Coordinates of C-alpha atoms in Angstrom, one line a residue:
M1 CA 0.2 -0.1 0.0
S2 CA 1.3 3.4 -0.7
D3 CA 1.9 6.3 2.0
K4 CA 1.5 8.9 -0.9
K5 CA -0.5 12.2 0.2
H6 CA -2.9 13.1 -2.2
S7 CA -4.6 16.5 -2.8
G8 CA -8.6 15.0 -2.5
G9 CA -11.0 14.2 -5.6
V10 CA -11.6 11.0 -7.1
Q11 CA -8.6 8.4 -6.2
R12 CA -7.8 4.8 -7.3
G13 CA -8.0 2.2 -4.8
P14 CA -4.2 1.1 -4.1
I15 CA -5.0 -2.4 -6.0
G16 CA -6.3 -0.9 -8.7
G17 CA -9.9 -1.0 -9.5
Q18 CA -12.8 1.2 -9.0
P19 CA -12.6 5.0 -8.2
V20 CA -13.3 5.9 -4.7
L21 CA -14.1 9.6 -3.6
V22 CA -12.1 11.0 -1.0
T23 CA -12.4 14.1 0.6
S24 CA -9.5 16.2 1.5
S25 CA -10.1 16.3 5.2
L26 CA -9.2 12.8 5.7
L27 CA -6.4 12.9 3.4
D28 CA -3.6 14.2 5.6
L29 CA -4.2 11.9 8.6
H30 CA -1.1 9.5 9.5
T31 CA -0.8 6.9 12.4
P32 CA 1.1 3.8 12.3
Y33 CA -0.8 0.8 10.6
S34 CA -1.2 -2.5 12.4
Y35 CA 1.7 -3.9 10.1
G36 CA 4.0 -1.1 10.3
M37 CA 3.2 1.2 7.9
M38 CA 2.4 4.4 7.3
D39 CA -1.2 4.7 5.5
T40 CA -3.1 7.7 5.2
L41 CA -7.0 7.1 6.5
S42 CA -8.0 7.7 2.9
T43 CA -5.8 4.6 1.9
L44 CA -7.1 2.7 4.2
I45 CA -10.8 3.5 2.9
Q46 CA -9.9 2.9 -0.5
T47 CA -8.4 -0.7 0.5
W48 CA -11.6 -1.1 2.3
L49 CA -13.7 -0.5 -0.6
Q50 CA -11.5 -2.2 -3.5
W51 CA -11.5 -5.4 -1.7
D52 CA -15.3 -5.6 -0.1
Q53 CA -17.9 -6.5 -2.0
D54 CA -20.3 -7.0 0.6
P55 CA -23.1 -4.4 -0.1
T56 CA -24.1 -3.9 3.3
S57 CA -20.7 -3.3 4.7
R58 CA -19.2 -1.1 1.8
A59 CA -22.3 0.8 2.4
E60 CA -21.3 1.4 6.0
I61 CA -18.2 2.5 5.2
E62 CA -19.2 5.0 2.5
Q63 CA -21.3 6.8 4.5
L64 CA -18.8 7.1 7.5
R65 CA -16.7 8.7 4.4
D66 CA -19.1 10.8 3.2
S67 CA -20.0 12.2 6.7
N68 CA -16.4 12.7 7.7
A69 CA -16.6 10.5 10.6
V70 CA -12.9 10.3 11.1
E71 CA -13.1 9.0 14.6
E72 CA -14.8 5.9 13.7
L73 CA -13.8 5.4 10.4
E74 CA -10.3 5.2 12.4
K75 CA -11.9 2.4 14.8
R76 CA -12.9 0.9 12.0
L77 CA -10.1 0.7 9.9
R78 CA -6.7 1.2 11.5
N79 CA -6.0 -1.9 13.7
R80 CA -7.1 -5.4 12.2
I81 CA -9.2 -7.4 14.5
E82 CA -6.8 -10.0 16.4
F83 CA -6.5 -13.6 15.4
G84 CA -6.1 -14.9 18.9
T85 CA -8.1 -17.3 21.2
A86 CA -8.4 -20.4 18.8
G87 CA -9.7 -17.7 15.9
L88 CA -11.7 -14.5 15.8
R89 CA -14.5 -13.1 17.7
G90 CA -16.2 -9.7 17.8
R91 CA -18.9 -7.1 16.8
M92 CA -20.4 -7.7 13.4
A93 CA -19.6 -4.3 11.5
A94 CA -17.8 -3.2 8.5
G95 CA -14.0 -2.4 8.9
F96 CA -10.8 -4.2 9.9
S97 CA -11.1 -4.1 13.2
C98 CA -14.8 -5.8 13.4
M99 CA -16.3 -9.2 12.0
N100 CA -17.9 -9.0 8.3
S101 CA -17.4 -11.0 5.2
L102 CA -13.8 -9.3 4.1
I103 CA -12.5 -10.6 7.6
V104 CA -13.9 -14.3 7.3
I105 CA -12.5 -14.4 3.3
Q106 CA -8.6 -13.1 5.0
A107 CA -9.2 -15.5 7.8
S108 CA -9.9 -18.4 5.2
Q109 CA -7.2 -17.4 2.8
G110 CA -4.7 -17.5 5.5
L111 CA -5.7 -20.9 6.9
A112 CA -6.3 -22.2 3.4
K113 CA -2.7 -21.2 2.4
F114 CA -1.2 -22.6 5.9
I115 CA -2.8 -25.7 5.3
R116 CA -1.7 -25.9 1.6
D117 CA 1.9 -24.9 2.4
Q118 CA 2.7 -26.0 6.1
R119 CA 0.5 -29.1 6.2
S120 CA 0.7 -30.2 2.8
D121 CA 0.7 -34.0 3.6
I122 CA -3.0 -33.9 4.8
A123 CA -4.4 -31.0 2.9
S124 CA -6.1 -33.6 0.5
H125 CA -8.1 -34.8 4.1
G126 CA -10.2 -31.6 3.9
V127 CA -11.7 -29.2 6.2
V128 CA -15.0 -29.2 8.4
I129 CA -16.8 -26.0 8.4
G130 CA -19.9 -25.6 10.5
H131 CA -22.4 -22.7 11.5
D132 CA -24.7 -21.6 14.3
A133 CA -27.8 -19.9 13.6
R134 CA -26.5 -16.4 14.2
H135 CA -26.8 -13.3 11.5
N136 CA -24.4 -14.2 8.9
S137 CA -23.4 -17.1 10.1
K138 CA -24.5 -19.3 7.1
K139 CA -23.2 -16.7 4.7
F140 CA -19.5 -16.6 6.5
A141 CA -19.3 -20.4 6.4
A142 CA -19.9 -20.7 2.4
L143 CA -17.3 -17.8 2.1
A144 CA -14.8 -19.4 4.1
A145 CA -15.5 -22.5 2.1
N146 CA -14.7 -20.8 -1.1
A147 CA -11.1 -20.2 0.2
F148 CA -10.6 -23.8 0.3
I149 CA -11.7 -24.8 -2.5
A150 CA -9.6 -22.2 -4.4
Q151 CA -6.6 -24.2 -3.2
K152 CA -7.9 -27.3 -4.1
I153 CA -8.8 -28.5 -0.5
P154 CA -12.2 -30.5 0.0
V155 CA -14.5 -28.9 2.4
F156 CA -16.7 -30.6 4.4
L157 CA -19.3 -28.1 5.0
F158 CA -22.5 -28.5 6.8
D159 CA -25.7 -27.0 5.3
Q160 CA -27.5 -26.2 8.0
E161 CA -27.2 -24.7 11.5
A162 CA -25.0 -27.1 14.0
P163 CA -23.9 -27.6 17.4
T164 CA -20.3 -26.6 17.8
P165 CA -18.9 -29.6 19.1
L166 CA -20.1 -31.2 16.0
V167 CA -17.2 -29.5 14.2
P168 CA -14.3 -31.2 16.4
F169 CA -16.3 -34.3 16.2
G170 CA -16.2 -33.9 12.8
V171 CA -12.8 -33.1 12.3
S172 CA -11.8 -36.6 14.1
H173 CA -14.7 -38.6 12.0
F174 CA -13.4 -37.4 8.9
H175 CA -9.7 -37.3 9.6
A176 CA -9.4 -33.8 8.3
A177 CA -6.5 -31.0 8.1
A178 CA -8.8 -28.4 10.2
G179 CA -12.2 -27.4 11.2
I180 CA -13.7 -24.5 11.4
M181 CA -17.0 -23.2 13.5
V182 CA -19.0 -20.1 12.8
T183 CA -19.9 -19.1 16.2
A184 CA -20.2 -16.3 18.9
S185 CA -20.9 -18.8 21.3
H186 CA -23.1 -17.1 24.2
N187 CA -21.9 -13.6 23.0
P188 CA -24.7 -10.8 22.4
A189 CA -26.6 -10.9 18.9
Q190 CA -24.2 -8.3 17.3
D191 CA -21.3 -10.5 17.5
N192 CA -19.9 -13.2 15.5
G193 CA -16.7 -15.6 15.4
Y194 CA -14.6 -18.0 13.9
K195 CA -13.5 -20.7 15.6
V196 CA -10.6 -22.9 14.5
Y197 CA -9.6 -26.4 15.2
S198 CA -6.5 -28.1 14.4
S199 CA -6.0 -31.9 13.1
N200 CA -5.9 -33.5 16.3
G201 CA -9.7 -32.3 16.8
A202 CA -8.5 -29.4 19.5
Q203 CA -8.5 -25.8 19.0
I204 CA -5.4 -24.4 17.6
N205 CA -3.0 -23.6 20.4
R206 CA 0.6 -21.8 20.1
P207 CA 3.1 -22.0 18.0
E208 CA 0.5 -22.9 15.2
D209 CA -2.1 -19.8 16.1
G210 CA 1.0 -17.2 15.4
E211 CA 1.7 -18.9 12.1
I212 CA -2.0 -19.0 10.6
A213 CA -2.1 -15.3 11.9
Q214 CA 0.8 -14.5 9.9
S215 CA -0.4 -16.7 6.8
I216 CA -3.8 -14.5 7.3
K217 CA -1.6 -11.1 6.9
D218 CA 0.3 -12.5 3.9
N219 CA -3.1 -13.5 2.0
L220 CA -5.1 -9.9 2.7
E221 CA -6.2 -9.0 -0.8
P222 CA -9.4 -11.2 -1.9
W223 CA -8.4 -13.7 -4.1
P224 CA -10.6 -14.1 -7.7
T225 CA -13.1 -16.4 -6.7
A226 CA -13.4 -15.1 -3.2
W227 CA -16.6 -13.2 -3.7
E228 CA -18.4 -15.6 -5.8
P229 CA -21.3 -17.9 -5.3
L230 CA -20.7 -21.3 -4.0
Q231 CA -21.0 -23.8 -6.2
P232 CA -21.4 -27.6 -6.2
G233 CA -17.9 -29.3 -7.4
E234 CA -15.4 -32.4 -6.5
Y235 CA -14.1 -30.0 -3.7
L236 CA -17.5 -29.6 -1.9
R237 CA -19.1 -32.3 0.5
S238 CA -22.4 -30.5 1.2
D239 CA -24.0 -33.2 2.8
S240 CA -21.6 -33.6 5.4
Y241 CA -23.8 -32.6 8.4
Q242 CA -26.6 -35.3 7.2
Q243 CA -23.7 -37.9 7.2
L244 CA -22.0 -36.8 10.6
L245 CA -24.9 -36.3 12.9
P246 CA -26.0 -40.3 13.2
H247 CA -22.6 -40.9 14.1
Y248 CA -22.2 -38.2 16.6
M249 CA -25.6 -39.0 18.2
D250 CA -24.5 -42.7 18.0
R251 CA -21.3 -42.1 20.0
V252 CA -22.9 -39.7 22.6
G253 CA -25.4 -42.4 23.3
K254 CA -22.8 -45.0 23.8
F255 CA -20.6 -43.0 26.0
M256 CA -23.5 -42.2 28.2
K257 CA -24.3 -45.7 28.8
S258 CA -20.7 -46.7 29.6
T259 CA -21.1 -44.7 32.6
V260 CA -24.1 -46.4 34.3
A261 CA -24.5 -49.9 35.1
N262 CA -28.2 -49.9 34.5
W263 CA -29.6 -47.3 32.4
E264 CA -32.8 -45.7 33.3
P265 CA -34.6 -42.1 32.0
P266 CA -34.2 -39.0 34.5
K267 CA -37.0 -37.6 36.4
P268 CA -39.3 -35.0 34.2
F269 CA -37.1 -31.5 33.5
V270 CA -37.6 -28.7 31.4
Y271 CA -34.8 -28.1 29.2
T272 CA -33.9 -24.7 26.8
P273 CA -31.6 -24.1 24.4
L274 CA -32.0 -20.1 24.7
H275 CA -32.5 -19.8 21.4
G276 CA -30.2 -21.6 20.1
V277 CA -29.0 -25.0 17.7
G278 CA -29.2 -27.2 20.6
G279 CA -32.7 -27.5 20.5
L280 CA -32.5 -29.0 16.8
V281 CA -30.5 -32.1 18.6
L282 CA -30.6 -32.5 22.0
P283 CA -34.7 -33.1 22.1
E284 CA -34.0 -35.8 18.9
L285 CA -31.2 -37.6 21.0
C286 CA -33.4 -37.8 24.0
H287 CA -36.2 -39.4 22.3
S288 CA -33.5 -42.0 20.6
L289 CA -32.3 -42.8 24.4
G290 CA -35.7 -43.0 25.7
I291 CA -36.1 -39.9 27.2
D292 CA -39.4 -38.6 26.4
N293 CA -40.4 -36.5 29.8
H294 CA -38.9 -33.6 29.4
A295 CA -40.4 -30.1 28.3
S296 CA -39.2 -27.3 26.5
V297 CA -39.4 -23.4 27.0
E298 CA -41.3 -22.9 23.9
A299 CA -40.5 -19.3 23.6
Q300 CA -36.8 -20.4 23.4
E301 CA -36.7 -23.5 21.4
I302 CA -36.5 -22.3 17.9
P303 CA -32.9 -20.8 17.1
D304 CA -33.5 -16.9 17.2
P305 CA -30.7 -14.7 16.2
D306 CA -32.0 -11.8 18.1
F307 CA -32.4 -13.8 21.5
P308 CA -35.3 -12.0 22.1
T309 CA -36.3 -13.0 25.7
V310 CA -33.0 -12.6 27.5
K311 CA -30.7 -9.7 27.7
F312 CA -27.5 -11.9 27.5
P313 CA -27.9 -15.8 25.5
N314 CA -25.6 -17.0 28.3
P315 CA -27.2 -19.6 30.9
E316 CA -24.7 -18.2 33.8
E317 CA -26.1 -14.6 33.7
S318 CA -28.9 -13.5 36.1
G319 CA -32.1 -13.9 34.4
A320 CA -31.5 -16.1 32.0
L321 CA -33.3 -18.9 33.0
D322 CA -36.2 -16.9 34.2
L323 CA -38.8 -18.4 31.6
S324 CA -37.2 -22.0 32.4
I325 CA -37.9 -21.6 36.0
E326 CA -41.2 -20.5 35.1
T327 CA -42.1 -23.3 33.0
A328 CA -41.0 -25.4 35.3
D329 CA -42.8 -23.9 38.2
K330 CA -46.2 -24.3 35.9
Q331 CA -45.7 -27.9 35.3
G332 CA -44.4 -28.8 38.5
R333 CA -40.9 -29.5 37.7
T334 CA -37.6 -29.4 39.8
L335 CA -35.0 -29.8 37.2
I336 CA -34.0 -27.7 34.3
I337 CA -30.9 -28.0 32.2
A338 CA -29.6 -25.9 29.7
N339 CA -27.6 -24.9 26.8
D340 CA -26.1 -21.7 25.4
P341 CA -26.5 -20.8 21.6
D342 CA -24.2 -22.8 20.0
A343 CA -24.8 -25.9 22.5
D344 CA -20.8 -26.4 23.6
R345 CA -21.9 -25.3 27.6
F346 CA -24.5 -26.4 29.7
A347 CA -26.3 -25.6 32.8
V348 CA -28.5 -26.9 35.6
A349 CA -30.8 -25.6 38.2
E350 CA -32.7 -27.8 40.7
K351 CA -35.7 -26.5 43.2
V352 CA -34.7 -27.1 46.6
D353 CA -37.2 -26.8 49.3
D354 CA -39.1 -24.2 47.2
K355 CA -35.9 -22.3 46.1
W356 CA -34.2 -22.6 42.6
Q357 CA -30.5 -23.2 43.0
L358 CA -28.8 -22.6 39.8
L359 CA -25.7 -24.8 40.3
T360 CA -22.1 -23.4 39.4
G361 CA -19.8 -24.9 36.8
N362 CA -17.5 -26.0 39.1
H363 CA -20.5 -27.8 40.6
V364 CA -21.8 -29.3 37.4
G365 CA -18.3 -30.5 36.9
V366 CA -17.4 -32.1 40.2
L367 CA -20.5 -33.5 39.8
L368 CA -20.1 -35.1 36.3
A369 CA -16.5 -36.2 37.6
S370 CA -18.5 -38.0 40.7
H371 CA -20.3 -39.8 38.5
I372 CA -17.8 -41.0 35.7
L373 CA -15.2 -41.6 38.5
D374 CA -17.7 -44.1 40.7
S375 CA -17.9 -46.1 37.2
Y376 CA -14.2 -47.4 38.0
D377 CA -14.2 -50.4 40.7
A378 CA -12.6 -49.3 43.7
D379 CA -10.0 -52.5 43.9
K380 CA -8.4 -52.0 40.5
D381 CA -4.9 -49.7 39.3
W382 CA -6.5 -46.8 37.6
S383 CA -3.4 -44.6 37.1
H384 CA -3.7 -44.6 33.7
I385 CA -6.8 -42.7 34.0
S386 CA -6.7 -38.9 33.7
V387 CA -9.0 -36.0 34.3
L388 CA -8.0 -32.4 34.1
T389 CA -9.3 -29.1 35.0
T390 CA -8.0 -25.7 34.8
T391 CA -6.1 -23.5 37.0
V392 CA -9.1 -21.2 37.5
S393 CA -11.6 -24.0 38.2
S394 CA -12.3 -25.7 41.7
G395 CA -9.6 -27.9 43.6
M396 CA -11.8 -29.9 44.2
L397 CA -11.7 -32.5 41.6
A398 CA -8.1 -33.0 42.3
K399 CA -9.0 -34.3 45.7
M400 CA -11.5 -36.7 43.9
A401 CA -9.1 -38.2 41.6
A402 CA -6.3 -38.8 44.1
A403 CA -8.9 -40.7 46.2
K404 CA -9.6 -43.2 43.4
G405 CA -5.7 -42.8 42.2
I406 CA -6.2 -41.2 38.9
H407 CA -4.2 -39.3 37.6
F408 CA -5.0 -35.2 37.3
K409 CA -3.4 -32.6 35.5
E410 CA -4.0 -28.8 35.6
T411 CA -3.7 -26.8 32.5
L412 CA -4.1 -23.2 31.6
T413 CA -7.4 -21.5 30.8
G414 CA -9.6 -22.5 28.2
F415 CA -9.9 -25.5 26.1
K416 CA -7.4 -25.2 24.0
W417 CA -5.3 -26.1 26.7
M418 CA -7.2 -29.1 28.2
A419 CA -7.6 -30.6 24.9
N420 CA -4.1 -30.5 23.6
V421 CA -2.8 -31.7 26.9
A422 CA -5.6 -34.6 26.6
R423 CA -3.7 -35.2 23.4
D424 CA -0.5 -35.2 24.7
L425 CA -1.5 -37.4 27.9
E426 CA -2.7 -39.8 25.4
K427 CA 0.6 -39.9 23.3
E428 CA 2.1 -41.0 27.1
G429 CA -0.5 -43.8 27.3
K430 CA -3.2 -42.2 29.6
T431 CA -6.8 -42.2 29.0
V432 CA -8.9 -38.8 29.6
S433 CA -11.7 -39.7 30.7
F434 CA -13.3 -36.2 31.5
A435 CA -12.2 -32.3 31.8
Y436 CA -13.8 -29.2 32.8
E437 CA -13.8 -25.4 33.7
E438 CA -15.6 -23.4 35.8
A439 CA -17.5 -21.5 32.8
L440 CA -19.8 -24.1 32.2
G441 CA -17.7 -26.1 29.9
Y442 CA -17.2 -29.8 30.0
M443 CA -15.2 -32.3 27.6
F444 CA -15.4 -35.8 27.4
P445 CA -12.3 -36.8 24.6
S446 CA -14.8 -40.5 23.6
V447 CA -17.0 -37.7 22.0
C448 CA -14.7 -34.9 21.1
Y449 CA -11.7 -32.7 22.1
D450 CA -13.6 -29.5 23.0
K451 CA -16.6 -28.5 25.2
D452 CA -19.7 -30.2 24.4
G453 CA -23.2 -29.0 26.0
I454 CA -25.2 -32.1 24.2
T455 CA -23.1 -34.9 25.6
A456 CA -23.0 -33.3 29.1
A457 CA -26.7 -33.1 29.1
T458 CA -26.8 -36.9 28.4
V459 CA -24.3 -37.6 30.8
F460 CA -26.0 -35.6 33.4
L461 CA -29.5 -36.8 32.9
A462 CA -27.9 -40.8 33.4
A463 CA -26.3 -39.4 36.6
E464 CA -29.5 -37.9 37.9
A465 CA -31.6 -40.9 37.4
K466 CA -28.6 -43.0 39.1
W467 CA -28.6 -40.6 42.3
R468 CA -32.3 -40.6 42.3
S469 CA -32.4 -44.2 42.6
Q470 CA -29.9 -43.8 45.7
G471 CA -32.5 -41.6 47.5
L472 CA -30.4 -38.5 46.5
T473 CA -31.5 -35.2 44.5
V474 CA -28.6 -33.3 42.4
Y475 CA -28.3 -30.9 45.3
A476 CA -28.1 -33.7 48.2
K477 CA -25.6 -35.5 46.0
L478 CA -23.3 -32.3 45.5
Q479 CA -23.5 -31.6 49.7
K480 CA -22.4 -35.5 50.4
L481 CA -19.5 -34.6 48.1
F482 CA -18.5 -31.4 50.0
A483 CA -19.1 -33.8 53.5
E484 CA -16.2 -36.0 52.1
F485 CA -13.9 -33.3 50.2
G486 CA -14.8 -30.3 52.5
H487 CA -17.0 -27.5 51.6
H488 CA -15.8 -26.0 48.3
E489 CA -16.9 -22.5 48.3
T490 CA -16.4 -19.9 45.0
L491 CA -16.5 -16.0 44.3
N492 CA -15.8 -15.5 40.7
N493 CA -16.5 -12.1 39.1
Y494 CA -14.8 -9.1 37.5
F495 CA -13.8 -5.5 37.8
R496 CA -14.4 -3.5 34.7
S497 CA -11.5 -2.3 32.9
P498 CA -12.4 -0.5 29.3
D499 CA -8.5 0.4 28.5
P500 CA -5.8 -2.4 28.2
E501 CA -3.4 0.4 29.4
L502 CA -5.3 0.3 32.9
T503 CA -5.2 -3.6 33.1
S504 CA -1.4 -2.9 32.4
T505 CA -1.1 -0.4 35.3
L506 CA -3.2 -2.5 37.9
F507 CA -0.7 -5.5 37.5
Q508 CA 2.3 -3.1 37.5
G509 CA 1.5 -2.1 40.7
I510 CA 0.7 -5.0 42.1
R511 CA 4.3 -6.6 41.1
G512 CA 5.9 -3.5 42.1
S513 CA 4.3 -3.3 45.8
N514 CA 5.7 -5.1 48.8
C515 CA 3.0 -7.4 49.0
L516 CA 4.6 -10.4 46.8
A517 CA 8.1 -9.9 48.1
D518 CA 6.7 -9.8 52.1
M519 CA 4.1 -12.6 51.5
K520 CA 1.5 -10.9 53.1
F521 CA -2.0 -10.0 51.5
G522 CA -3.9 -7.8 54.0
R523 CA -4.4 -10.4 56.6
F524 CA -3.9 -13.2 55.2
K525 CA -0.2 -14.8 54.9
I526 CA 0.7 -15.8 51.1
L527 CA 2.0 -19.4 51.2
R528 CA 2.7 -19.5 47.3
W529 CA 2.4 -16.9 44.4
R530 CA 2.5 -17.8 40.8
D531 CA 2.9 -15.4 38.2
L532 CA 2.5 -16.8 34.8
T533 CA 3.1 -13.5 32.9
K534 CA 6.5 -13.5 34.1
G535 CA 7.2 -16.9 34.2
Y536 CA 7.6 -17.1 38.5
D537 CA 6.6 -19.5 40.7
S538 CA 7.6 -19.1 44.6
S539 CA 7.4 -22.9 45.6
T540 CA 9.6 -24.6 42.9
A541 CA 13.4 -24.9 43.4
D542 CA 14.1 -22.9 40.6
N543 CA 11.4 -20.7 40.6
K544 CA 10.1 -22.0 37.4
P545 CA 6.2 -22.6 37.2
D546 CA 4.4 -26.1 36.3
L547 CA 2.5 -24.4 33.6
P548 CA 3.7 -22.5 30.5
D549 CA 4.1 -18.9 31.1
D550 CA 2.4 -16.3 29.0
P551 CA 4.2 -13.0 28.6
T552 CA 0.9 -11.6 26.3
S553 CA -1.3 -12.0 29.2
Q554 CA -1.8 -10.9 32.7
M555 CA -2.3 -13.6 35.4
L556 CA -1.6 -14.5 38.9
T557 CA -2.3 -16.9 41.5
L558 CA -1.9 -16.7 45.2
W559 CA -2.4 -19.4 47.8
L560 CA -3.3 -18.2 51.3
E561 CA -3.4 -19.4 54.8
G562 CA -6.5 -21.0 55.7
G563 CA -7.1 -23.2 52.6
V564 CA -7.7 -19.8 50.0
R565 CA -6.5 -20.2 46.4
F566 CA -7.5 -17.1 43.9
T567 CA -6.3 -16.0 40.2
F568 CA -6.5 -12.6 39.2
R569 CA -6.3 -12.5 35.3
G570 CA -6.8 -9.9 32.7
S571 CA -9.6 -11.1 30.0
G572 CA -8.3 -11.6 26.8
T573 CA -11.7 -11.3 25.1
E574 CA -13.4 -9.0 27.0
P575 CA -12.8 -5.6 29.1
K576 CA -12.5 -7.2 32.0
V577 CA -10.4 -8.3 34.9
K578 CA -11.5 -11.5 36.2
F579 CA -11.1 -13.1 39.8
Y580 CA -11.5 -16.7 40.8
I581 CA -11.6 -17.2 44.3
E582 CA -12.0 -20.4 46.1
S583 CA -11.9 -21.3 49.7
C584 CA -12.0 -24.9 51.6
G585 CA -13.5 -25.1 55.0
D586 CA -15.1 -27.4 57.4
S587 CA -18.4 -25.7 57.1
R588 CA -20.1 -23.5 54.5
D589 CA -20.0 -20.4 56.8
D590 CA -16.5 -20.3 57.2
A591 CA -15.6 -20.9 53.5
V592 CA -18.1 -18.1 52.4
K593 CA -16.4 -16.2 55.1
A594 CA -13.0 -16.4 53.5
V595 CA -13.9 -15.7 49.7
C596 CA -15.8 -12.6 50.7
D597 CA -12.7 -11.6 53.1
T598 CA -10.2 -12.3 49.9
F599 CA -12.5 -10.0 47.5
L600 CA -12.4 -7.2 49.8
T601 CA -8.7 -7.7 50.2
I602 CA -8.2 -7.5 46.4
R603 CA -10.3 -4.5 46.2
E604 CA -8.6 -2.6 49.0
E605 CA -5.2 -3.8 48.3
W606 CA -4.9 -3.7 44.6
V607 CA -7.8 -2.1 42.7
E608 CA -8.5 0.6 45.0
R609 CA -4.8 1.3 45.5
F610 CA -3.6 1.1 41.8
T611 CA -6.6 2.0 39.9
P612 CA -9.2 3.5 41.5
S613 CA -11.4 3.8 38.4
M614 CA -12.0 0.5 37.9
S615 CA -15.9 -0.5 38.5
Y616 CA -17.5 -3.8 39.6
S617 CA -20.7 -4.9 40.9
K618 CA -21.6 -4.1 44.5
Q619 CA -23.8 -7.3 44.6
L620 CA -21.6 -10.3 44.4
P621 CA -23.0 -13.9 44.8
T622 CA -21.1 -16.8 46.1
S623 CA -21.3 -20.1 44.5
S624 CA -23.7 -21.2 47.4
G625 CA -26.0 -18.4 46.7
H626 CA -24.7 -16.0 49.9
M627 CA -24.9 -12.5 48.5
L628 CA -22.1 -10.5 49.2
T629 CA -22.9 -6.5 49.4
V630 CA -20.1 -4.4 48.6
E631 CA -20.1 -0.5 50.6

């Protein structure tokens, strides 16, 4: 691209082609382009209008140009949306910084060229491309397919909306070179995303993600066929979904039944897919398994990309299950299960003594783990079996595994880590039976190497039926586990940090204070601390951590006297600094007090001291339902 100044009027795009009208007020603005170039804003506008052939997004940029909206154009065009956590995710709008057709084309060209050049031995195995029911998801999937077909890479394209877990399952089933799922999971309606899986069926991880990101930058200009309508041909497998779904359902059913000695259906329950694609698969799967005693939330059972009945389509959010509770109360049912819109997450609520209890991801995780671990006989050596969770999830799973003689492994946050660690353990001869993370994600490698809300639902329903035969409700089973392994209370939430510099200032202040050096955190004594940003662990002989360091993110974990552990980290996808506090005590009250005291210390010793402008919720619920009200 040229950095030459122009005098206004009509200019040709930098690659040639259609004339583009530029106004003189935009011409002399120079700031560094994301690749280190010095492009004028007018050049960026020209480049966008030269490359983009989507009428809607073209019109957006043209309107902003004609109205001289310099600040908005800078925001849209100056920097590219980051190819990071397993791909892309962001607001759908025109511009290099947003999710749109051109960005999908560029990402797909980069990935296709990476596979053709760097994975040439498996390129002929093809790629699996699925999409959810969000706005533009089907269109984005078709545009992605064009890029691979241009490189003569076969495409297993889903011709209808599908749950996310079917893509990683499909990668393994078809032995594909890669997988793509067009989804923004539980994000708001205006967002979309592009999730990438490697040939092992797991989300891409470093260094592969960086190599793909570079390939994208090397292949930004749309190829000649990039915008053409998708046509039938020798490289397009458009019936892939119909082929794959029966195999997925069969695998899920077999795995679920393998976890129980005598399969029986659960008690009547209410199910909601929260306007997502889970409702296209789970009810049919339940019927095939003889589970016909569920009721759907009618207003939410059909996919709807506007999510009209919920403020946020995330079952973790307050109010998301209100219609489910209303439906359950009307029908006299005491159990609710839910998926998020792309059905990779799973949530549970149970009515206990006339009050609905929404279980946390840690609660459901240890309940599922208990059910699976119970299927292993006590008198055998199970050291080759492994279970996984992440550093921000409960420490309870490690205790449960140790009691069974089962191998336990902690990983960094996210399923891109857990899935790839699971694959590595398999190479060492381990069998990974289960993995989970506190954000309602549960992985069953027997089915696929990513979080899977459909499999989680069926396994949970089988577990509920087993516990009921033992005279236990779901909640009673959880309390029984607490009695055995200690009451684990959590308080997970966040401080709002709209500026990455603010997050950086906070962590610089923490590291520059005497807190960590003096091993004191308010009234708490620090027993151990780990800084994965700097690659430090106070508990090891060489001060190297037992997890990979990541200098691109902010993450501290502290172990405190009194059975408290907490992680403090900057979010990679949201304007937040998140905290995950857990205490294990002999009683609920002791554990609740410990997590609340820890939060107040974080606020006073760190946030108010170094970044007092950060805001936070004044009502913070702990995992058992206690509400911490902050003055």
